[in-house]
Amino acid sequence: MRRFVLFASHRNNLSRRYHSQNINQSQNCPLSSRFLSSSSSSSMASSKSSPAVTIDTINPKVKKCEYAVRGEIVILAQNLQQELQAKPGSHPFDEIIYCNIGNPQSLGQQPITFFREVLALCDHPSILDRSETQALFSADSIQRAWEILDHIPGGAAGAYSHSQGIKGLRDTIAAGIEARDGFPANPNDIFLTDGASPAVHMMMTLLIRSEKDGILCPIPQYPLYSASIALRGGTLVPYYLNEEMGWGLEISELKKQLEDAKAKGITVRALVVINPGNPTGQVLAEENQQDIVKFCKQEGLVLLADEVYQENVYVPEKKFNSFKKVSRSMGYSEEDISLVSFQSVSKGYYGECGKRGGYMEVTGFTPDIREQIYKMASVNLCSNISGQILASLVMSPPKVGDESYESYCAERDEILLSLARRAKTLEDALNTLEGITCNKAEGAMYLFPRIRLPENAIKAAEAAKCAPDSFYCRCLLNATGIVVVPGSGFGQVPGTWHFRCTILPQEDKIPAIVSLLTDFHRSFMDEYHG
Amino acid sequence: MRRFVLFASHRNNLSRRYHSQNINQSQNCPLSSRFLSSSSSSSMASSKSSPAVTIDTINPKVKKCEYAVRGEIVILAQNLQQELQAKPGSHPFDEIIYCNIGNPQSLGQQPITFFREVLALCDHPSILDRSETQALFSADSIQRAWEILDHIPGGAAGAYSHSQGIKGLRDTIAAGIEARDGFPANPNDIFLTDGASPAVHMMMTLLIRSEKDGILCPIPQYPLYSASIALRGGTLVPYYLNEEMGWGLEISELKKQLEDAKAKGITVRALVVINPGNPTGQVLAEENQQDIVKFCKQEGLVLLADEVYQENVYVPEKKFNSFKKVSRSMGYSEEDISLVSFQSVSKGYYGECGKRGGYMEVTGFTPDIREQIYKMASVNLCSNISGQILASLVMSPPKVGDESYESYCAERDEILLSLARRAKTLEDALNTLEGITCNKAEGAMYLFPRIRLPENAIKAAEAAKCAPDSFYCRCLLNATGIVVVPGSGFGQVPGTWHFRCTILPQEDKIPAIVSLLTDFHRSFMDEYHG
């Protein structure tokens, strides 16, 4: 009977590599942090003067902030990868399979051709009227590049734009939102940002005055929210999604948590809803969304709607509805609800994470508040123009009759249908395993299975000074090379354990992953059933 | 004798356009803010429920933050521009000349061809091996694109990279720094960022715990610093540059201000130095830099070196030295000084503002602090990949023997020599004007002339509830269409008045600008000498 090896082969390695590896220190598993600090103190032993900054004199909010998606487990994986490169055959697997992060193109997803054609042409417009260009690029990409450059004053895609983004691109995005929702959208409500994250930070900066200000966030949540709140010194007010009800969002839970927070002297400023859910994958029903909108209006909360997975819905019985559409359908106007919708070019079928494009649509704020948001955007001048262009493209892809239309649809559908199949295969496989239950990934890019661990495994984790889910994930990594993120990085009902696994490995790899997962899980359970 | 018109024609316009114009409200000139608030209150008069957020319930740090480079004067300029478009001939000028911001390509500067070729090819690598591509692109740009894609795992330029940026690009940047300085640079010290601004914010977030933490900043300063400190609730500790000594940075002044701050209970954490200076254009002498380095070591301050204008030096007697080079030349190692150098693709001869590329080189911090910086970078995943690629290109441009080398040098030199001529012409012209004295722009992209205003002008400004320099800038805008930023947006010795004017309009426009400035200034002085 073999014990799963935790750390043994990586300890020295971690120490040795530390200086060349600036890595994230997680609070999860004290073993590695202990280790890192010893390395750090030795390196500064010969310091002549006391350093200007020490861990005890930095902003404590930074220390408090955590981001498990690129945390400790990923660092271990990177070390394993380097070991494999240096010494092939040194582990029971040949490659690391990164299922920790929603980063489709890193796992082989190809970009949408039309989008990349337009970006390339906007980067180098001097080839636009060359004859060779017509052989290399589709006619509609050339046409679109001309249109986009026409929107940019002087055609200067290398200039800072308006702080909210290029007006003509915001017009296109607003038209895309209108087409999606059937309700008007105002280009002056759009703030283009480098991915969705800076937009979330901007809203948190606006709303959070002190630790007495609270933000209602789902648990489990995407840790951008907890990190952003921690960095600004606010209080995360959790509301638990109901796992038994397919990660249902219950208004009674929102009310309860709001009242609890109020009783503690917390002023709750906003409600974060992630739809489709991350890490939980549920797609909200319209009636549920209506109740959420009502709740926000009644309680005077800003609704922060993370809608970056709006294109990622995999089940025919569910449909994405934007909160803006839902609230306008209810007859709610700007004066009834303050609503911010976040969108990104990193997700959907495009998965253009590296382009850092995104926007927020800001509605229901008075002009004086909008001005303050504008001012914050101005301090950073503008988001990157390629990301801005891409955000306009995803909200206005090729249309019937365009040269690229058919190939565009084929590329898009192949990606989305394949993601749906991958989600289903992984979900089914997980649900066959002893002690694992996994809700359907109706949308987004993740599965978030619950794992019920044998008492001995929990004791082993304790002995390793590790949370049980973290222990499980490390054992999985060490045995198979598969990287997933422990549920504790997202939050979970105390005493329950989960992990987040993306559905993004290419389809031809899924059977091998299922088999690795299955074999590992069986061995692990055999091991710890004792 | 005509009075300069201030506001008269724009007031109604400002109100009317407000809803479609999310604009920045400056504290400088209360007339416009009064105006904006009245507009805002009327628009919400019919509100059914009280809004979730009011100006009194947002984070007061946001309210406190100011950013004049895109402030009130720019808003007025945008309104004038719209009026000119709607009604040509409605003003005594035909176009707005934006001299408010260091945004070269918005004023017609062309991008460096080689850089854009590489970016386009990395955006759309599937054309790399097509024969038509060889007709459209230089051989070395094709070669460089292959090399860059080889650095990216799976060649996936659409994937999130390592949180610090793509390792291979950081290698290139480190090699560029080594070549520049003659001292080693470590790729793991490089953090790639979306322009320099997010890097500055990251360091301020790390260092500022409360209003008791101070950051020494030059006055005049680039208002990113004051804005970033205000948003994080820290204290800006000013040190005044000596205008009479060509905006000299005096150690005695640093010491005096540091002691004053300490006496007030402020813990000074860092010293910001902008070299070449913004808005002041001076280039520091090496001995001066050595004294600054010593001062930081003695006082245990982090040295935050804004070196984004490192390529912009226009006078043969001055040379840019990085603070890293200076400190290593003095024999100071990582253990002696905590030093962060900021670089950007927005400035130099490249001026690629819209690409949002940049990096910081972080040296002299212990591993545990570096980890915390890494964690902050991870929360935002990574900076945009095009910006990362461009940052590597500006630190590693074509070399002798490369196909593009000659055309690259010609493009670069034409831009830099022209900037030097423009700086000199504008400086000379300003110095001929009564009451204006202007230090040389040895580097960077700005002139920061001092204006001595007649008593009557100061009274007129008072009557208009406006700072005198703001009054002057508005009158200039209304008379000529030239947009400059009042000195009060950067800080200045109390009772002195300045404005910042970029040297960026294309060279063929400079004579007209000189003539407009001269005529305006004479009329203005005639008017108020009265």
PDB file of N, CA and C in Angstrom, chain A residues 5 16 99 120 127-128 176 197 217 237 252 303 325 339 342 360 372 427 455 468 481 498 501 510 520:
ATOM      1  N   VAL A   5       2.558  10.834  -1.957  1.00  0.00           N
ATOM      2  CA  VAL A   5       3.696  11.666  -1.558  1.00  0.00           C
ATOM      3  C   VAL A   5       3.323  13.147  -1.687  1.00  0.00           C
ATOM      4  N   ARG A  16      15.374  25.977  -3.930  1.00  0.00           N
ATOM      5  CA  ARG A  16      16.426  26.294  -4.875  1.00  0.00           C
ATOM      6  C   ARG A  16      15.945  27.280  -5.915  1.00  0.00           C
ATOM      7  N   CYS A  99      -5.783  22.729 -15.465  1.00  0.00           N
ATOM      8  CA  CYS A  99      -7.238  22.889 -15.394  1.00  0.00           C
ATOM      9  C   CYS A  99      -7.592  23.876 -14.291  1.00  0.00           C
ATOM     10  N   ALA A 120      -4.873  42.437 -36.697  1.00  0.00           N
ATOM     11  CA  ALA A 120      -3.591  42.571 -37.407  1.00  0.00           C
ATOM     12  C   ALA A 120      -3.635  43.773 -38.346  1.00  0.00           C
ATOM     13  N   ILE A 127      -0.701  48.274 -44.751  1.00  0.00           N
ATOM     14  CA  ILE A 127      -0.873  47.206 -45.755  1.00  0.00           C
ATOM     15  C   ILE A 127      -2.311  47.123 -46.261  1.00  0.00           C
ATOM     16  N   LEU A 128      -3.188  47.957 -45.704  1.00  0.00           N
ATOM     17  CA  LEU A 128      -4.619  47.793 -46.007  1.00  0.00           C
ATOM     18  C   LEU A 128      -4.921  47.892 -47.503  1.00  0.00           C
ATOM     19  N   GLY A 176     -24.616  46.360 -30.088  1.00  0.00           N
ATOM     20  CA  GLY A 176     -24.586  44.922 -29.807  1.00  0.00           C
ATOM     21  C   GLY A 176     -25.412  44.574 -28.576  1.00  0.00           C
ATOM     22  N   SER A 197     -11.400  42.649 -14.973  1.00  0.00           N
ATOM     23  CA  SER A 197     -10.890  42.862 -13.609  1.00  0.00           C
ATOM     24  C   SER A 197     -10.731  44.342 -13.233  1.00  0.00           C
ATOM     25  N   CYS A 217     -21.295  38.840  -1.733  1.00  0.00           N
ATOM     26  CA  CYS A 217     -20.689  38.016  -2.785  1.00  0.00           C
ATOM     27  C   CYS A 217     -21.139  36.582  -2.616  1.00  0.00           C
ATOM     28  N   VAL A 237     -19.397  40.260   2.431  1.00  0.00           N
ATOM     29  CA  VAL A 237     -20.559  39.665   3.101  1.00  0.00           C
ATOM     30  C   VAL A 237     -20.979  38.470   2.251  1.00  0.00           C
ATOM     31  N   SER A 252     -33.992  34.368   0.151  1.00  0.00           N
ATOM     32  CA  SER A 252     -34.045  34.277   1.615  1.00  0.00           C
ATOM     33  C   SER A 252     -32.634  34.316   2.207  1.00  0.00           C
ATOM     34  N   LEU A 303     -26.220  46.642  -8.104  1.00  0.00           N
ATOM     35  CA  LEU A 303     -26.110  45.272  -8.609  1.00  0.00           C
ATOM     36  C   LEU A 303     -24.895  45.185  -9.529  1.00  0.00           C
ATOM     37  N   LYS A 325     -31.464  43.567 -19.275  1.00  0.00           N
ATOM     38  CA  LYS A 325     -32.679  43.164 -19.974  1.00  0.00           C
ATOM     39  C   LYS A 325     -33.776  42.812 -18.970  1.00  0.00           C
ATOM     40  N   LEU A 339     -26.970  49.591 -11.790  1.00  0.00           N
ATOM     41  CA  LEU A 339     -26.584  48.281 -12.317  1.00  0.00           C
ATOM     42  C   LEU A 339     -25.306  48.425 -13.134  1.00  0.00           C
ATOM     43  N   PHE A 342     -20.505  43.563 -16.296  1.00  0.00           N
ATOM     44  CA  PHE A 342     -19.117  43.368 -16.727  1.00  0.00           C
ATOM     45  C   PHE A 342     -19.076  42.352 -17.866  1.00  0.00           C
ATOM     46  N   MET A 360     -17.426  47.687 -18.922  1.00  0.00           N
ATOM     47  CA  MET A 360     -18.569  47.658 -18.030  1.00  0.00           C
ATOM     48  C   MET A 360     -19.607  48.620 -18.577  1.00  0.00           C
ATOM     49  N   GLN A 372     -17.158  60.794 -11.339  1.00  0.00           N
ATOM     50  CA  GLN A 372     -16.102  60.257 -10.483  1.00  0.00           C
ATOM     51  C   GLN A 372     -15.545  58.965 -11.091  1.00  0.00           C
ATOM     52  N   GLU A 427     -18.390  15.908 -16.186  1.00  0.00           N
ATOM     53  CA  GLU A 427     -19.409  15.867 -15.132  1.00  0.00           C
ATOM     54  C   GLU A 427     -19.855  14.410 -14.893  1.00  0.00           C
ATOM     55  N   GLU A 455     -12.215   9.811   6.647  1.00  0.00           N
ATOM     56  CA  GLU A 455     -11.643  10.383   7.872  1.00  0.00           C
ATOM     57  C   GLU A 455     -10.106  10.344   7.859  1.00  0.00           C
ATOM     58  N   PRO A 468      -8.157  19.780   3.798  1.00  0.00           N
ATOM     59  CA  PRO A 468      -8.373  18.493   3.105  1.00  0.00           C
ATOM     60  C   PRO A 468      -8.514  18.626   1.595  1.00  0.00           C
ATOM     61  N   GLY A 481      -0.401  14.962 -12.734  1.00  0.00           N
ATOM     62  CA  GLY A 481      -0.057  16.186 -13.469  1.00  0.00           C
ATOM     63  C   GLY A 481      -1.250  17.092 -13.721  1.00  0.00           C
ATOM     64  N   HIS A 498     -14.370  20.841  -1.948  1.00  0.00           N
ATOM     65  CA  HIS A 498     -14.602  20.856  -3.393  1.00  0.00           C
ATOM     66  C   HIS A 498     -13.286  21.107  -4.111  1.00  0.00           C
ATOM     67  N   CYS A 501     -12.396  22.610 -11.542  1.00  0.00           N
ATOM     68  CA  CYS A 501     -11.691  22.019 -12.677  1.00  0.00           C
ATOM     69  C   CYS A 501     -12.259  22.634 -13.946  1.00  0.00           C
ATOM     70  N   ILE A 510      -9.662  14.611 -23.319  1.00  0.00           N
ATOM     71  CA  ILE A 510     -10.623  14.383 -22.240  1.00  0.00           C
ATOM     72  C   ILE A 510     -10.652  12.916 -21.776  1.00  0.00           C
ATOM     73  N   PHE A 520      -6.808   7.845 -10.199  1.00  0.00           N
ATOM     74  CA  PHE A 520      -6.284   8.526  -9.018  1.00  0.00           C
ATOM     75  C   PHE A 520      -7.288   8.459  -7.870  1.00  0.00           C
TER      76      PHE A 520
END
